[in-house]
Amino acid sequence: MTQDYITYTAFALVCLLLLTLPFVPAFREWLRPTDFAALPISANYTTDIDHFARRLHADVSARLGLGEPTGFEDFEFVGDPASAAGADLDWRKAEKRLIARSSIASPSPVRSAQPVYVQGSLRAGAESSFPALYATGDITLGEHSTVDDWAHADGVLRMGQRSVALRRMSAGNAIELDNETCFERLHAPALRFGSRVSHVLPPAGAEQTPASYADLPGAVRQTPLLYLIRGDCALPPASIYRGSLVVTGFLTIGAATTIIGDIKAREGVSIGHRASVQGAVTCEKRVYVYKDARTWGPVVSESDILIGANALVGLPDAPTTVTARNIIVEDGVVVHGTLWAREIGMVKQA
Amino acid sequence: MGAGPSLAQVHATGALIPSFKDYPIAAVMASLLFLIVVTMMIYGVRHFMFTMNRLTGVQRHPYIDIAVARWPMITVFIAAHNEEKVIAGCIEALLNTDYPADRLKIIPVNDRSKDGTGEIIDSYVARYPARISPFHRSTGKAGKSAALKDALHFAEGDIAIIFDADYVPGRGLLKQLVAPFFDPEIGAVMGRVVPVNSAANLLTRLLDLERSGGYQVDQQARMNLNLLPQYGGTVGGVRLSAVEAVGGWHDDTLAEDTDITFRLMLNGWKTVYTNRSECYEEVPEEWSVRIKQVTRWAKGHNQVMTRYWWKFATSSYLTLGQRLDGLLLLFVFVIPLVMLAGWCLALGLNFLNAGSLLASLIPIFALMIYGTLGNFAAFFEIVVAVLIDGNRRRLRLLPFNMLGFLVSLFAISGAVWSLLLDRIFKREMVWDKTIRYRSKAAE
């Protein structure tokens, strides 16, 4: 009997010990806190694409005595006639960020291991490479060039065929990417793709017939300006619809049809030849924007977006965003605003 | 307890549940306990799935990349009742946002404040008359939902973004919260709430852990799995045409956020959670305040549950997964009472000497579920959330969360009971405002 009590007591003590053990570090952390700060949230956080470019610009301005000190003003000068060291510097062996005090035009490739800031324009030959690049004028890089982190031109940023533009590319006027160039995130008032000059067709207005979502099979009126259709939906060609539409299946917009409103389709969207969506396009799967089609608002896909030749996205006075996991744009496409491929984007020859 | 020796024989027969004919009371108790344990296991599995999804699944942030667009006209409402300590910080932050000023109207909703809130608001209106339109409310039904209902009449545009006065939105937050509304199917959007006063004391540190689990894992996993993230009434917004379409803003509830979430969902609208749209809030620093807060949430949530659970279960707009997740969410503030009942049943069966397989195993299962995976001890979820947030050492406090869970358990159970009494005696529910701790000097 006594042995039973001893066994029970020992068992109880072991249990108590096991239950108590986790409280030892808990008490220590409570009494002597080591990790208690609020989760940091940057009050000034935004998704501005030129964030790093502006930071480099601020550092350079500080270095040149043109701006407030930033604490990150360590640079080397390159290509500057006033600096002998700068003229002879091997860009690939540079250990500090580089500043060029004037424009650079090199028919041969320029390869730098450090971010470069150019006061003026930069023209570099094929197979140039930079981790990061800023020019107060234009940037023109030959074919097979590479930018690893970001690039910004206050004017126009051009990259030749089969280049690779990783992370963030931005420009004050325009970005022009030639065929078979890969990209991730681009932002400029105008993004032009391919070698072909875009010829934007006039709107298809004259031949269009007014139509209503209410006449579509299975249409459910959600609000006066929004209809819902379960399953697939095909909008006939050369029609004009006013209001927004949600489709739980695949949405096909006929050629030369205009929608004045937003659209959402869960299984996919196809915007036909010369069709126009004067609102946002949202889709959980693939979006096809056919040749010569137009969209005004954001185009969002959780999968892929294919934008056909000569299609136009956004407006010069109303830039917008195109975002998807993968984006393929064909020759002659123009986008006003931001193009953001979370995995990879590519320019395809039509 | 003459039934004791007889019940013990059940064990020998291997029966899971004592015979209803021979031991009716014990059989009913054991059956109920079995159901409760199964329910808790369902909640536990749900949390486990959410956590695993957060660790290994595809993370959905479909709208976060919309940085450039023709932004719609929006109205930002700041719900304020005696908020002189914090209102200025919120207005200042909204004035500094990167949302286009000509498309943003700020309406501080001064609901019957007796402190200096009204004067502070007016001082800002004097400085920014084109940007701020005050809504001073001195009469009418008390409570945030009633005040917002009145103020919503003055909204411009179709999107209303709502903050409590103690929130300090960052520069880019409004664009992040508005971006999902480009999707015409979205009825409400919710951002992430982060405790700003986590360092204050043990309670705030425990709430910090809880909040991490709730947002970083729970809400984001619902978003990932295309289930139903919940709109929380602040750091978020609603589409006014959608609210109108589902019956308008209700002011007869203590949880107008949950009310609108479920009405939107069961009528075919979607809610979106944007995990990267973070905003600071104050969490209670005193247990009494925390208990009041939880009690209010529980009463409001259960009001919504009783109103909509059947409509939700039968809504034709929802998938099976959405329906199941939504129902589990709806019943979440009943579970503590159920859990308490489970404990009582287990204890009762023990005193009845029900040494059956059921009585032997269920408490073990219960302990395992409650202790590791259960809804009110979702430790795994919290651990993963805090690690994703990049913290580690604060996890040492995790055992103390049992204390928080126990307090919530009894507060919620009390709230359920109180709600029943409110119904029986037709008592009007009273809005208890959560007090603020920020000192003016700290602003």
PDB file of N, CA and C in Angstrom, chain A residues 4-78:
ATOM      1  N   ASP A   4       2.396   1.862  -3.202  1.00  0.00           N
ATOM      2  CA  ASP A   4       1.465   2.494  -4.152  1.00  0.00           C
ATOM      3  C   ASP A   4       1.472   4.008  -3.995  1.00  0.00           C
ATOM      4  N   TYR A   5       1.404   4.442  -2.729  1.00  0.00           N
ATOM      5  CA  TYR A   5       1.398   5.890  -2.479  1.00  0.00           C
ATOM      6  C   TYR A   5       2.661   6.554  -3.015  1.00  0.00           C
ATOM      7  N   ILE A   6       3.790   5.847  -2.800  1.00  0.00           N
ATOM      8  CA  ILE A   6       5.073   6.408  -3.276  1.00  0.00           C
ATOM      9  C   ILE A   6       5.040   6.517  -4.802  1.00  0.00           C
ATOM     10  N   THR A   7       4.524   5.457  -5.438  1.00  0.00           N
ATOM     11  CA  THR A   7       4.446   5.473  -6.909  1.00  0.00           C
ATOM     12  C   THR A   7       3.567   6.621  -7.389  1.00  0.00           C
ATOM     13  N   TYR A   8       2.370   6.734  -6.734  1.00  0.00           N
ATOM     14  CA  TYR A   8       1.449   7.806  -7.145  1.00  0.00           C
ATOM     15  C   TYR A   8       2.077   9.189  -6.931  1.00  0.00           C
ATOM     16  N   THR A   9       2.736   9.336  -5.803  1.00  0.00           N
ATOM     17  CA  THR A   9       3.346  10.640  -5.499  1.00  0.00           C
ATOM     18  C   THR A   9       4.445  10.959  -6.515  1.00  0.00           C
ATOM     19  N   ALA A  10       5.254   9.942  -6.811  1.00  0.00           N
ATOM     20  CA  ALA A  10       6.331  10.160  -7.789  1.00  0.00           C
ATOM     21  C   ALA A  10       5.751  10.520  -9.153  1.00  0.00           C
ATOM     22  N   PHE A  11       4.693   9.799  -9.511  1.00  0.00           N
ATOM     23  CA  PHE A  11       4.043  10.073 -10.804  1.00  0.00           C
ATOM     24  C   PHE A  11       3.495  11.509 -10.835  1.00  0.00           C
ATOM     25  N   ALA A  12       2.860  11.901  -9.714  1.00  0.00           N
ATOM     26  CA  ALA A  12       2.300  13.251  -9.643  1.00  0.00           C
ATOM     27  C   ALA A  12       3.408  14.301  -9.732  1.00  0.00           C
ATOM     28  N   LEU A  13       4.505  14.019  -9.063  1.00  0.00           N
ATOM     29  CA  LEU A  13       5.615  14.992  -9.089  1.00  0.00           C
ATOM     30  C   LEU A  13       6.217  15.127 -10.484  1.00  0.00           C
ATOM     31  N   VAL A  14       6.365  13.982 -11.155  1.00  0.00           N
ATOM     32  CA  VAL A  14       6.911  14.016 -12.525  1.00  0.00           C
ATOM     33  C   VAL A  14       5.975  14.821 -13.435  1.00  0.00           C
ATOM     34  N   CYS A  15       4.669  14.551 -13.286  1.00  0.00           N
ATOM     35  CA  CYS A  15       3.688  15.299 -14.097  1.00  0.00           C
ATOM     36  C   CYS A  15       3.784  16.790 -13.810  1.00  0.00           C
ATOM     37  N   LEU A  16       3.860  17.112 -12.523  1.00  0.00           N
ATOM     38  CA  LEU A  16       3.937  18.515 -12.126  1.00  0.00           C
ATOM     39  C   LEU A  16       5.189  19.166 -12.703  1.00  0.00           C
ATOM     40  N   LEU A  17       6.272  18.422 -12.660  1.00  0.00           N
ATOM     41  CA  LEU A  17       7.537  18.947 -13.184  1.00  0.00           C
ATOM     42  C   LEU A  17       7.419  19.207 -14.685  1.00  0.00           C
ATOM     43  N   LEU A  18       6.837  18.237 -15.387  1.00  0.00           N
ATOM     44  CA  LEU A  18       6.690  18.387 -16.837  1.00  0.00           C
ATOM     45  C   LEU A  18       5.801  19.583 -17.174  1.00  0.00           C
ATOM     46  N   LEU A  19       4.751  19.767 -16.383  1.00  0.00           N
ATOM     47  CA  LEU A  19       3.846  20.892 -16.639  1.00  0.00           C
ATOM     48  C   LEU A  19       4.496  22.230 -16.278  1.00  0.00           C
ATOM     49  N   THR A  20       5.365  22.182 -15.283  1.00  0.00           N
ATOM     50  CA  THR A  20       5.960  23.421 -14.777  1.00  0.00           C
ATOM     51  C   THR A  20       7.138  23.894 -15.629  1.00  0.00           C
ATOM     52  N   LEU A  21       7.845  22.937 -16.223  1.00  0.00           N
ATOM     53  CA  LEU A  21       9.071  23.280 -16.950  1.00  0.00           C
ATOM     54  C   LEU A  21       8.897  24.420 -17.965  1.00  0.00           C
ATOM     55  N   PRO A  22       7.855  24.372 -18.806  1.00  0.00           N
ATOM     56  CA  PRO A  22       7.726  25.464 -19.789  1.00  0.00           C
ATOM     57  C   PRO A  22       7.529  26.832 -19.137  1.00  0.00           C
ATOM     58  N   PHE A  23       7.074  26.821 -17.891  1.00  0.00           N
ATOM     59  CA  PHE A  23       6.831  28.111 -17.241  1.00  0.00           C
ATOM     60  C   PHE A  23       8.133  28.760 -16.752  1.00  0.00           C
ATOM     61  N   VAL A  24       9.215  27.995 -16.706  1.00  0.00           N
ATOM     62  CA  VAL A  24      10.478  28.582 -16.233  1.00  0.00           C
ATOM     63  C   VAL A  24      10.953  29.675 -17.203  1.00  0.00           C
ATOM     64  N   PRO A  25      11.124  29.334 -18.507  1.00  0.00           N
ATOM     65  CA  PRO A  25      11.498  30.429 -19.431  1.00  0.00           C
ATOM     66  C   PRO A  25      10.406  31.496 -19.537  1.00  0.00           C
ATOM     67  N   ALA A  26       9.147  31.080 -19.346  1.00  0.00           N
ATOM     68  CA  ALA A  26       8.058  32.051 -19.437  1.00  0.00           C
ATOM     69  C   ALA A  26       8.186  33.095 -18.332  1.00  0.00           C
ATOM     70  N   PHE A  27       8.446  32.621 -17.119  1.00  0.00           N
ATOM     71  CA  PHE A  27       8.613  33.569 -16.004  1.00  0.00           C
ATOM     72  C   PHE A  27       9.826  34.466 -16.231  1.00  0.00           C
ATOM     73  N   ARG A  28      10.891  33.861 -16.738  1.00  0.00           N
ATOM     74  CA  ARG A  28      12.109  34.670 -16.975  1.00  0.00           C
ATOM     75  C   ARG A  28      11.844  35.756 -18.004  1.00  0.00           C
ATOM     76  N   GLU A  29      11.109  35.399 -19.058  1.00  0.00           N
ATOM     77  CA  GLU A  29      10.817  36.384 -20.097  1.00  0.00           C
ATOM     78  C   GLU A  29       9.851  37.457 -19.581  1.00  0.00           C
ATOM     79  N   TRP A  30       8.981  37.055 -18.681  1.00  0.00           N
ATOM     80  CA  TRP A  30       8.031  38.021 -18.113  1.00  0.00           C
ATOM     81  C   TRP A  30       8.756  39.016 -17.201  1.00  0.00           C
ATOM     82  N   LEU A  31       9.630  38.442 -16.330  1.00  0.00           N
ATOM     83  CA  LEU A  31      10.285  39.303 -15.342  1.00  0.00           C
ATOM     84  C   LEU A  31      11.445  40.095 -15.938  1.00  0.00           C
ATOM     85  N   ARG A  32      12.137  39.506 -16.906  1.00  0.00           N
ATOM     86  CA  ARG A  32      13.231  40.221 -17.582  1.00  0.00           C
ATOM     87  C   ARG A  32      12.986  40.165 -19.085  1.00  0.00           C
ATOM     88  N   PRO A  33      12.119  41.045 -19.574  1.00  0.00           N
ATOM     89  CA  PRO A  33      11.730  40.980 -20.995  1.00  0.00           C
ATOM     90  C   PRO A  33      12.909  41.179 -21.927  1.00  0.00           C
ATOM     91  N   THR A  34      12.990  40.334 -22.932  1.00  0.00           N
ATOM     92  CA  THR A  34      14.049  40.489 -23.938  1.00  0.00           C
ATOM     93  C   THR A  34      13.469  40.744 -25.329  1.00  0.00           C
ATOM     94  N   ASP A  35      12.166  40.462 -25.509  1.00  0.00           N
ATOM     95  CA  ASP A  35      11.572  40.574 -26.842  1.00  0.00           C
ATOM     96  C   ASP A  35      10.129  41.051 -26.679  1.00  0.00           C
ATOM     97  N   PHE A  36       9.957  42.354 -26.656  1.00  0.00           N
ATOM     98  CA  PHE A  36       8.628  42.875 -26.340  1.00  0.00           C
ATOM     99  C   PHE A  36       8.206  44.023 -27.251  1.00  0.00           C
ATOM    100  N   ALA A  37       9.099  44.451 -28.151  1.00  0.00           N
ATOM    101  CA  ALA A  37       8.770  45.628 -28.972  1.00  0.00           C
ATOM    102  C   ALA A  37       7.616  45.318 -29.917  1.00  0.00           C
ATOM    103  N   ALA A  38       6.853  46.353 -30.230  1.00  0.00           N
ATOM    104  CA  ALA A  38       5.769  46.187 -31.197  1.00  0.00           C
ATOM    105  C   ALA A  38       6.357  45.814 -32.551  1.00  0.00           C
ATOM    106  N   LEU A  39       5.615  45.036 -33.295  1.00  0.00           N
ATOM    107  CA  LEU A  39       6.047  44.662 -34.645  1.00  0.00           C
ATOM    108  C   LEU A  39       6.310  45.945 -35.440  1.00  0.00           C
ATOM    109  N   PRO A  40       7.489  46.073 -36.030  1.00  0.00           N
ATOM    110  CA  PRO A  40       7.766  47.348 -36.718  1.00  0.00           C
ATOM    111  C   PRO A  40       6.903  47.548 -37.955  1.00  0.00           C
ATOM    112  N   ILE A  41       6.324  48.721 -38.050  1.00  0.00           N
ATOM    113  CA  ILE A  41       5.585  49.112 -39.261  1.00  0.00           C
ATOM    114  C   ILE A  41       6.167  50.443 -39.681  1.00  0.00           C
ATOM    115  N   SER A  42       6.639  50.514 -40.890  1.00  0.00           N
ATOM    116  CA  SER A  42       7.188  51.786 -41.364  1.00  0.00           C
ATOM    117  C   SER A  42       6.041  52.727 -41.703  1.00  0.00           C
ATOM    118  N   ALA A  43       6.024  53.869 -41.010  1.00  0.00           N
ATOM    119  CA  ALA A  43       4.952  54.836 -41.262  1.00  0.00           C
ATOM    120  C   ALA A  43       5.003  55.363 -42.681  1.00  0.00           C
ATOM    121  N   ASN A  44       6.191  55.370 -43.260  1.00  0.00           N
ATOM    122  CA  ASN A  44       6.336  55.935 -44.603  1.00  0.00           C
ATOM    123  C   ASN A  44       6.374  54.868 -45.680  1.00  0.00           C
ATOM    124  N   TYR A  45       6.010  53.647 -45.318  1.00  0.00           N
ATOM    125  CA  TYR A  45       6.086  52.573 -46.304  1.00  0.00           C
ATOM    126  C   TYR A  45       5.074  52.785 -47.432  1.00  0.00           C
ATOM    127  N   THR A  46       5.558  52.735 -48.635  1.00  0.00           N
ATOM    128  CA  THR A  46       4.669  52.723 -49.790  1.00  0.00           C
ATOM    129  C   THR A  46       5.256  51.728 -50.776  1.00  0.00           C
ATOM    130  N   THR A  47       4.528  51.456 -51.807  1.00  0.00           N
ATOM    131  CA  THR A  47       5.058  50.517 -52.804  1.00  0.00           C
ATOM    132  C   THR A  47       5.677  51.265 -53.984  1.00  0.00           C
ATOM    133  N   ASP A  48       6.117  52.491 -53.767  1.00  0.00           N
ATOM    134  CA  ASP A  48       6.711  53.276 -54.846  1.00  0.00           C
ATOM    135  C   ASP A  48       7.867  52.510 -55.482  1.00  0.00           C
ATOM    136  N   ILE A  49       7.784  52.386 -56.780  1.00  0.00           N
ATOM    137  CA  ILE A  49       8.770  51.570 -57.485  1.00  0.00           C
ATOM    138  C   ILE A  49      10.151  52.234 -57.497  1.00  0.00           C
ATOM    139  N   ASP A  50      10.188  53.561 -57.453  1.00  0.00           N
ATOM    140  CA  ASP A  50      11.476  54.244 -57.544  1.00  0.00           C
ATOM    141  C   ASP A  50      12.073  54.550 -56.167  1.00  0.00           C
ATOM    142  N   HIS A  51      11.650  53.793 -55.181  1.00  0.00           N
ATOM    143  CA  HIS A  51      12.120  54.012 -53.805  1.00  0.00           C
ATOM    144  C   HIS A  51      13.655  53.992 -53.728  1.00  0.00           C
ATOM    145  N   PHE A  52      14.271  52.935 -54.288  1.00  0.00           N
ATOM    146  CA  PHE A  52      15.728  52.803 -54.196  1.00  0.00           C
ATOM    147  C   PHE A  52      16.423  53.860 -55.040  1.00  0.00           C
ATOM    148  N   ALA A  53      15.820  54.183 -56.177  1.00  0.00           N
ATOM    149  CA  ALA A  53      16.397  55.214 -57.040  1.00  0.00           C
ATOM    150  C   ALA A  53      16.422  56.552 -56.296  1.00  0.00           C
ATOM    151  N   ARG A  54      15.356  56.855 -55.608  1.00  0.00           N
ATOM    152  CA  ARG A  54      15.306  58.135 -54.893  1.00  0.00           C
ATOM    153  C   ARG A  54      16.316  58.150 -53.747  1.00  0.00           C
ATOM    154  N   ARG A  55      16.504  56.980 -53.146  1.00  0.00           N
ATOM    155  CA  ARG A  55      17.497  56.929 -52.060  1.00  0.00           C
ATOM    156  C   ARG A  55      18.902  57.154 -52.591  1.00  0.00           C
ATOM    157  N   LEU A  56      19.218  56.536 -53.734  1.00  0.00           N
ATOM    158  CA  LEU A  56      20.542  56.744 -54.321  1.00  0.00           C
ATOM    159  C   LEU A  56      20.707  58.209 -54.724  1.00  0.00           C
ATOM    160  N   HIS A  57      19.660  58.761 -55.294  1.00  0.00           N
ATOM    161  CA  HIS A  57      19.709  60.157 -55.720  1.00  0.00           C
ATOM    162  C   HIS A  57      19.971  61.065 -54.508  1.00  0.00           C
ATOM    163  N   ALA A  58      19.337  60.749 -53.393  1.00  0.00           N
ATOM    164  CA  ALA A  58      19.533  61.553 -52.182  1.00  0.00           C
ATOM    165  C   ALA A  58      20.971  61.422 -51.676  1.00  0.00           C
ATOM    166  N   ASP A  59      21.513  60.193 -51.727  1.00  0.00           N
ATOM    167  CA  ASP A  59      22.905  59.990 -51.295  1.00  0.00           C
ATOM    168  C   ASP A  59      23.872  60.754 -52.186  1.00  0.00           C
ATOM    169  N   VAL A  60      23.624  60.697 -53.508  1.00  0.00           N
ATOM    170  CA  VAL A  60      24.508  61.389 -54.449  1.00  0.00           C
ATOM    171  C   VAL A  60      24.399  62.902 -54.237  1.00  0.00           C
ATOM    172  N   SER A  61      23.192  63.383 -54.078  1.00  0.00           N
ATOM    173  CA  SER A  61      23.018  64.825 -53.857  1.00  0.00           C
ATOM    174  C   SER A  61      23.786  65.259 -52.613  1.00  0.00           C
ATOM    175  N   ALA A  62      23.716  64.435 -51.569  1.00  0.00           N
ATOM    176  CA  ALA A  62      24.437  64.758 -50.335  1.00  0.00           C
ATOM    177  C   ALA A  62      25.945  64.754 -50.599  1.00  0.00           C
ATOM    178  N   ARG A  63      26.414  63.762 -51.365  1.00  0.00           N
ATOM    179  CA  ARG A  63      27.846  63.655 -51.658  1.00  0.00           C
ATOM    180  C   ARG A  63      28.339  64.860 -52.453  1.00  0.00           C
ATOM    181  N   LEU A  64      27.480  65.352 -53.334  1.00  0.00           N
ATOM    182  CA  LEU A  64      27.873  66.495 -54.177  1.00  0.00           C
ATOM    183  C   LEU A  64      27.551  67.831 -53.510  1.00  0.00           C
ATOM    184  N   GLY A  65      27.096  67.765 -52.278  1.00  0.00           N
ATOM    185  CA  GLY A  65      26.791  68.989 -51.539  1.00  0.00           C
ATOM    186  C   GLY A  65      25.523  69.677 -52.002  1.00  0.00           C
ATOM    187  N   LEU A  66      24.655  68.916 -52.645  1.00  0.00           N
ATOM    188  CA  LEU A  66      23.415  69.518 -53.166  1.00  0.00           C
ATOM    189  C   LEU A  66      22.190  69.168 -52.326  1.00  0.00           C
ATOM    190  N   GLY A  67      22.390  68.344 -51.324  1.00  0.00           N
ATOM    191  CA  GLY A  67      21.226  67.939 -50.518  1.00  0.00           C
ATOM    192  C   GLY A  67      21.610  67.693 -49.075  1.00  0.00           C
ATOM    193  N   GLU A  68      20.620  67.294 -48.294  1.00  0.00           N
ATOM    194  CA  GLU A  68      20.823  67.023 -46.867  1.00  0.00           C
ATOM    195  C   GLU A  68      21.702  65.782 -46.701  1.00  0.00           C
ATOM    196  N   PRO A  69      22.543  65.760 -45.668  1.00  0.00           N
ATOM    197  CA  PRO A  69      23.351  64.546 -45.420  1.00  0.00           C
ATOM    198  C   PRO A  69      22.453  63.330 -45.167  1.00  0.00           C
ATOM    199  N   THR A  70      22.902  62.188 -45.667  1.00  0.00           N
ATOM    200  CA  THR A  70      22.120  60.962 -45.479  1.00  0.00           C
ATOM    201  C   THR A  70      22.879  59.928 -44.652  1.00  0.00           C
ATOM    202  N   GLY A  71      24.198  60.152 -44.501  1.00  0.00           N
ATOM    203  CA  GLY A  71      25.005  59.169 -43.782  1.00  0.00           C
ATOM    204  C   GLY A  71      25.506  58.053 -44.682  1.00  0.00           C
ATOM    205  N   PHE A  72      25.110  58.073 -45.939  1.00  0.00           N
ATOM    206  CA  PHE A  72      25.572  57.039 -46.901  1.00  0.00           C
ATOM    207  C   PHE A  72      26.133  57.758 -48.126  1.00  0.00           C
ATOM    208  N   GLU A  73      27.269  58.412 -47.935  1.00  0.00           N
ATOM    209  CA  GLU A  73      27.759  59.294 -49.006  1.00  0.00           C
ATOM    210  C   GLU A  73      29.114  58.854 -49.534  1.00  0.00           C
ATOM    211  N   ASP A  74      29.415  57.581 -49.402  1.00  0.00           N
ATOM    212  CA  ASP A  74      30.698  57.062 -49.826  1.00  0.00           C
ATOM    213  C   ASP A  74      30.618  56.630 -51.290  1.00  0.00           C
ATOM    214  N   PHE A  75      31.265  57.350 -52.183  1.00  0.00           N
ATOM    215  CA  PHE A  75      31.201  57.057 -53.620  1.00  0.00           C
ATOM    216  C   PHE A  75      32.585  57.162 -54.235  1.00  0.00           C
ATOM    217  N   GLU A  76      32.744  56.561 -55.406  1.00  0.00           N
ATOM    218  CA  GLU A  76      33.901  56.819 -56.262  1.00  0.00           C
ATOM    219  C   GLU A  76      33.390  57.493 -57.519  1.00  0.00           C
ATOM    220  N   PHE A  77      34.265  58.257 -58.172  1.00  0.00           N
ATOM    221  CA  PHE A  77      33.863  58.940 -59.404  1.00  0.00           C
ATOM    222  C   PHE A  77      34.418  58.182 -60.598  1.00  0.00           C
ATOM    223  N   VAL A  78      33.660  58.197 -61.641  1.00  0.00           N
ATOM    224  CA  VAL A  78      34.064  57.439 -62.823  1.00  0.00           C
ATOM    225  C   VAL A  78      33.771  58.264 -64.072  1.00  0.00           C
TER     226      VAL A  78
END
